[in-house]
């Protein structure tokens, strides 16, 4: 166990982690591409960089992406509920980005057909900023933004 | 080994609503301890939800997901008594799989 952990730490690469996961029999080989962790995308600091890392072009602002359960003012930045619904047909994935966090990308969800393009989770926010919902649908990218004020940051000590 | 996830799967109309609460520190790697040393990042990277052998949701997470992460979504095609399996892997290679029955 310990040795395996060292390996992951040493290489720090998603590929190694993926290999371990696959070796553990948890993944079928066909699903492997969807399961790797996109380190480049999670390291980015701007929307443009994130788009590049995700392999998409310039996203288009869309009114068909709706936030729900997302507060205008979050008292505790460590736990900010975010709910996103995409009404765009053929939604393939939904990503949550927080503009002023040290790394913008918070989460990416792959939505297979049959799953509703609507989900909610909780994220951390270092300070008041925009939350972007980035939706990939039919190969194109769309986004919506919501301004959330944070009274107590979630990324400090 | 991490604590079990709390999973609730309920049939709402013709879709299944899944709510899950995982138990994880989700350390960002940005914080410092009392001595000023950086606390290393420790967070869930991959989450997979499967129903009847098919993946109904696959997620990649960064450290910006809150401690003890919560996730809720719906998928079509579930039936009462079916099993929903949720698995995660964190950046240390730890993993956990839990199962719930659709009610």
XYZ file of N, CA, C and O in Angstrom, chain B:
412
model
N -8.268 3.410 5.750
C -9.449 3.284 4.881
C -10.484 4.312 5.286
O -10.735 4.550 6.453
N -11.022 4.889 4.303
C -11.994 5.951 4.543
C -13.315 5.382 5.049
O -13.599 4.198 4.890
N -14.082 6.253 5.634
C -15.415 5.855 6.119
C -16.344 5.597 4.945
O -16.138 6.127 3.863
N -17.395 4.800 5.176
C -18.329 4.524 4.068
C -19.052 5.781 3.596
O -19.226 6.747 4.352
N -19.464 5.758 2.347
C -20.275 6.850 1.816
C -21.701 6.657 2.284
O -22.139 5.543 2.525
N -22.398 7.766 2.386
C -23.837 7.679 2.629
C -24.520 7.877 1.294
O -24.383 8.939 0.676
N -25.217 6.865 0.831
C -25.843 6.926 -0.480
C -27.347 6.758 -0.322
O -27.809 5.886 0.412
N -28.081 7.596 -0.995
C -29.528 7.428 -1.055
C -29.930 7.439 -2.516
O -29.616 8.376 -3.245
N -30.602 6.403 -2.951
C -31.090 6.330 -4.322
C -32.597 6.121 -4.273
O -33.070 5.155 -3.687
N -33.331 7.065 -4.842
C -34.795 6.988 -4.796
C -35.362 7.102 -6.192
O -34.872 7.882 -7.010
N -36.427 6.350 -6.432
C -37.097 6.412 -7.716
C -38.064 7.589 -7.691
O -38.953 7.660 -6.847
N -37.870 8.546 -8.592
C -38.771 9.695 -8.700
C -39.333 9.686 -10.122
O -38.604 9.989 -11.074
N -40.601 9.295 -10.257
C -41.168 9.169 -11.595
C -40.439 8.057 -12.342
O -40.348 6.936 -11.842
N -39.873 8.390 -13.492
C -39.170 7.352 -14.247
C -37.658 7.492 -14.137
O -36.914 6.856 -14.861
N -37.209 8.361 -13.266
C -35.758 8.464 -13.098
C -35.372 8.217 -11.643
O -36.193 8.309 -10.730
N -34.113 7.908 -11.472
C -33.587 7.613 -10.145
C -32.775 8.799 -9.671
O -31.893 9.281 -10.385
N -33.095 9.256 -8.488
C -32.332 10.359 -7.911
C -31.296 9.782 -6.957
O -31.630 9.031 -6.053
N -30.044 10.133 -7.210
C -28.955 9.629 -6.370
C -28.385 10.788 -5.570
O -28.052 11.830 -6.126
N -28.300 10.589 -4.274
C -27.644 11.576 -3.423
C -26.555 10.855 -2.660
O -26.809 9.801 -2.075
N -25.378 11.422 -2.672
C -24.278 10.745 -1.986
C -23.439 11.742 -1.195
O -23.200 12.865 -1.629
N -23.073 11.306 -0.020
C -22.212 12.095 0.851
C -20.978 11.242 1.121
O -21.083 10.159 1.677
N -19.830 11.718 0.676
C -18.603 10.962 0.890
C -17.874 11.520 2.089
O -18.069 12.664 2.458
N -17.025 10.703 2.659
C -16.262 11.142 3.813
C -14.804 11.292 3.394
O -14.103 10.309 3.186
N -14.385 12.536 3.212
C -13.005 12.758 2.767
C -12.537 14.143 3.173
O -13.306 15.097 3.156
N -11.251 14.241 3.516
C -10.711 15.526 3.972
C -10.713 16.604 2.879
O -10.936 17.768 3.145
N -10.422 16.224 1.642
C -10.346 17.166 0.529
C -9.410 18.330 0.863
O -9.770 19.500 0.769
N -8.174 17.985 1.229
C -7.174 19.002 1.568
C -6.665 19.635 0.272
O -6.330 18.930 -0.668
N -6.595 20.968 0.235
C -6.304 21.639 -1.025
C -4.827 21.666 -1.393
O -4.480 21.817 -2.554
N -3.954 21.577 -0.391
C -2.545 21.790 -0.673
C -2.169 23.260 -0.620
O -1.036 23.633 -0.919
N -3.101 24.122 -0.263
C -2.848 25.562 -0.160
C -2.663 25.981 1.308
O -2.089 27.020 1.588
N -3.199 25.164 2.210
C -3.191 25.570 3.607
C -1.862 25.233 4.278
O -1.148 24.337 3.858
N -1.571 25.975 5.365
C -0.347 25.719 6.119
C -0.726 25.336 7.545
O -1.729 25.813 8.071
N 0.118 24.514 8.150
C -0.140 24.164 9.546
C 0.495 25.204 10.462
O 1.044 26.215 10.004
N 0.433 24.963 11.764
C 0.892 25.948 12.736
C 2.368 26.281 12.574
O 2.810 27.375 12.914
N 3.146 25.348 12.053
C 4.581 25.581 11.860
C 4.890 26.233 10.511
O 6.054 26.447 10.179
N 3.892 26.486 9.742
C 4.107 27.126 8.454
C 4.392 26.170 7.315
O 4.666 26.593 6.204
N 4.347 24.881 7.619
C 4.585 23.893 6.554
C 3.286 23.666 5.784
O 2.205 23.632 6.373
N 3.431 23.531 4.499
C 2.248 23.325 3.674
C 1.677 21.926 3.926
O 2.412 20.941 3.953
N 0.379 21.872 4.137
C -0.280 20.576 4.291
C -0.498 20.020 2.882
O -1.100 20.681 2.056
N 0.045 18.833 2.604
C -0.050 18.347 1.223
C -1.492 18.103 0.769
O -2.346 17.766 1.587
N -1.691 18.297 -0.516
C -3.028 18.104 -1.067
C -3.451 16.649 -0.932
O -2.647 15.740 -1.061
N -4.727 16.468 -0.666
C -5.278 15.131 -0.520
C -6.751 15.218 -0.859
O -7.531 15.755 -0.090
N -7.098 14.769 -2.028
C -8.481 14.966 -2.468
C -8.903 13.855 -3.429
O -8.073 13.172 -4.013
N -10.190 13.703 -3.565
C -10.750 12.707 -4.477
C -10.583 13.213 -5.908
O -10.893 14.363 -6.203
N -10.052 12.356 -6.775
C -9.841 12.770 -8.162
C -10.913 12.226 -9.095
O -11.340 12.901 -10.016
N -11.287 10.977 -8.897
C -12.237 10.360 -9.817
C -13.403 9.751 -9.055
O -13.208 9.102 -8.033
N -14.591 10.002 -9.564
C -15.793 9.410 -8.995
C -16.544 8.748 -10.145
O -16.701 9.340 -11.210
N -16.988 7.532 -9.926
C -17.774 6.842 -10.937
C -19.030 6.284 -10.292
O -18.960 5.683 -9.232
N -20.150 6.516 -10.927
C -21.404 5.939 -10.472
C -21.885 4.984 -11.550
O -21.970 5.354 -12.718
N -22.174 3.752 -11.138
C -22.606 2.751 -12.106
C -23.930 2.143 -11.675
O -24.225 2.016 -10.477
N -24.717 1.799 -12.664
C -25.986 1.129 -12.427
C -26.098 0.000 -13.443
O -26.043 0.245 -14.648
N -26.212 -1.220 -12.965
C -26.345 -2.382 -13.840
C -25.205 -2.511 -14.833
O -25.421 -2.878 -15.978
N -24.005 -2.199 -14.419
C -22.848 -2.394 -15.290
C -22.535 -1.222 -16.198
O -21.498 -1.196 -16.833
N -23.439 -0.222 -16.281
C -23.126 0.948 -17.107
C -22.826 2.138 -16.210
O -23.429 2.307 -15.154
N -21.923 2.952 -16.679
C -21.585 4.163 -15.937
C -22.673 5.203 -16.185
O -22.991 5.503 -17.327
N -23.248 5.723 -15.115
C -24.258 6.766 -15.290
C -23.704 8.152 -14.987
O -24.308 9.158 -15.357
N -22.555 8.214 -14.326
C -21.900 9.496 -14.114
C -20.428 9.249 -13.819
O -20.089 8.387 -13.029
N -19.579 10.001 -14.501
C -18.148 9.922 -14.228
C -17.682 11.335 -13.955
O -17.994 12.246 -14.718
N -16.957 11.537 -12.888
C -16.527 12.884 -12.541
C -15.035 12.922 -12.271
O -14.451 11.946 -11.801
N -14.427 14.054 -12.608
C -13.057 14.355 -12.201
C -13.149 15.555 -11.275
O -13.759 16.551 -11.627
N -12.546 15.441 -10.133
C -12.616 16.518 -9.169
C -11.245 17.111 -8.896
O -10.237 16.413 -8.921
N -11.260 18.394 -8.582
C -10.055 19.055 -8.116
C -10.181 19.280 -6.628
O -11.201 18.943 -6.023
N -9.178 19.892 -6.014
C -9.238 20.127 -4.573
C -10.276 21.175 -4.174
O -10.504 21.386 -2.990
N -10.891 21.843 -5.143
C -11.874 22.879 -4.812
C -13.250 22.308 -4.475
O -14.164 23.045 -4.151
N -13.394 21.008 -4.544
C -14.647 20.418 -4.082
C -14.582 20.352 -2.550
O -13.540 20.060 -1.977
N -15.699 20.680 -1.903
C -15.702 20.822 -0.452
C -15.345 19.532 0.278
O -15.502 18.441 -0.246
N -14.899 19.732 1.525
C -14.644 18.607 2.415
C -15.928 17.793 2.574
O -17.019 18.360 2.634
N -15.788 16.495 2.718
C -16.922 15.580 2.773
C -17.895 15.871 1.625
O -19.000 16.361 1.832
N -17.470 15.584 0.412
C -18.203 16.027 -0.780
C -19.613 15.459 -0.870
O -19.863 14.328 -0.488
N -20.470 16.310 -1.385
C -21.863 15.949 -1.619
C -22.123 16.008 -3.112
O -21.583 16.857 -3.811
N -22.921 15.080 -3.589
C -23.227 15.039 -5.013
C -24.637 14.522 -5.176
O -25.056 13.592 -4.501
N -25.384 15.169 -6.055
C -26.737 14.724 -6.315
C -27.030 14.842 -7.801
O -26.660 15.820 -8.441
N -27.667 13.837 -8.374
C -28.022 13.863 -9.798
C -29.098 12.817 -10.056
O -29.462 12.053 -9.162
N -29.610 12.817 -11.278
C -30.661 11.860 -11.635
C -30.295 11.130 -12.910
O -29.686 11.708 -13.804
N -30.680 9.875 -12.994
C -30.532 9.165 -14.264
C -31.788 8.364 -14.547
O -32.555 8.036 -13.640
N -32.008 8.063 -15.791
C -33.187 7.322 -16.211
C -32.875 5.827 -16.265
O -31.755 5.428 -16.521
N -33.894 5.023 -16.057
C -33.749 3.597 -16.297
C -33.569 2.750 -15.059
O -33.424 1.542 -15.169
N -33.560 3.349 -13.885
C -33.423 2.556 -12.665
C -34.756 1.942 -12.269
O -35.814 2.407 -12.678
N -34.714 0.884 -11.503
C -35.929 0.259 -10.982
C -35.721 -0.043 -9.514
O -34.578 -0.187 -9.054
N -36.830 -0.130 -8.796
C -36.753 -0.431 -7.365
C -36.007 -1.736 -7.144
O -36.261 -2.726 -7.822
N -35.094 -1.735 -6.208
C -34.354 -2.953 -5.907
C -33.031 -3.057 -6.650
O -32.187 -3.869 -6.297
N -32.861 -2.244 -7.697
C -31.591 -2.234 -8.420
C -30.479 -1.685 -7.520
O -30.736 -0.947 -6.579
N -29.268 -2.059 -7.875
C -28.125 -1.559 -7.102
C -27.439 -0.406 -7.841
O -27.287 -0.428 -9.059
N -27.042 0.583 -7.077
C -26.232 1.671 -7.613
C -24.872 1.598 -6.917
O -24.803 1.532 -5.693
N -23.823 1.587 -7.707
C -22.479 1.448 -7.151
C -21.709 2.740 -7.366
O -21.665 3.260 -8.480
N -21.116 3.243 -6.325
C -20.333 4.475 -6.419
C -18.913 4.183 -5.959
O -18.708 3.522 -4.940
N -17.955 4.659 -6.743
C -16.555 4.419 -6.394
C -15.772 5.709 -6.537
O -16.041 6.506 -7.434
N -14.816 5.931 -5.658
C -13.913 7.062 -5.832
C -12.465 6.629 -5.648
O -12.174 5.623 -5.027
N -11.584 7.432 -6.204
C -10.142 7.241 -6.046
C -9.553 8.597 -5.704
O -9.888 9.593 -6.351
N -8.685 8.659 -4.713
C -8.090 9.957 -4.396
C -6.655 10.037 -4.928
O -6.157 9.095 -5.530
N -6.025 11.169 -4.719
C -4.698 11.387 -5.323
C -3.612 10.596 -4.624
O -2.470 10.582 -5.066
N -3.924 9.944 -3.514
C -2.947 9.044 -2.891
C -3.159 7.613 -3.362
O -2.468 6.707 -2.904
N -4.144 7.405 -4.205
C -4.403 6.058 -4.697
C -5.343 5.264 -3.805
O -5.638 4.119 -4.090
N -5.806 5.880 -2.725
C -6.819 5.226 -1.901
C -8.117 5.168 -2.664
O -8.417 6.070 -3.447
N -8.895 4.153 -2.408
C -10.194 4.110 -3.077
C -11.230 3.470 -2.187
O -10.917 2.829 -1.190
N -12.447 3.682 -2.577
C -13.556 3.137 -1.804
C -14.731 2.924 -2.753
O -15.010 3.745 -3.613
N -15.431 1.828 -2.575
C -16.611 1.537 -3.372
C -17.761 1.219 -2.432
O -17.581 0.473 -1.472
N -18.902 1.821 -2.656
C -20.083 1.533 -1.859
C -21.269 1.320 -2.773
O -21.292 1.781 -3.906
N -22.257 0.661 -2.214
C -23.402 0.241 -3.007
C -24.676 0.615 -2.266
O -24.715 0.598 -1.045
N -25.706 0.955 -3.022
C -26.994 1.234 -2.396
C -28.086 0.638 -3.266
O -27.909 0.434 -4.464
N -29.234 0.384 -2.637
C -30.365 -0.184 -3.360
C -31.362 0.923 -3.641
O -31.644 1.742 -2.767
N -31.870 0.963 -4.859
C -32.844 1.995 -5.220
C -34.146 1.718 -4.478
O -34.664 0.599 -4.514
N -34.658 2.737 -3.821
C -35.906 2.600 -3.054
C -36.998 3.440 -3.699
O -36.699 4.400 -4.395
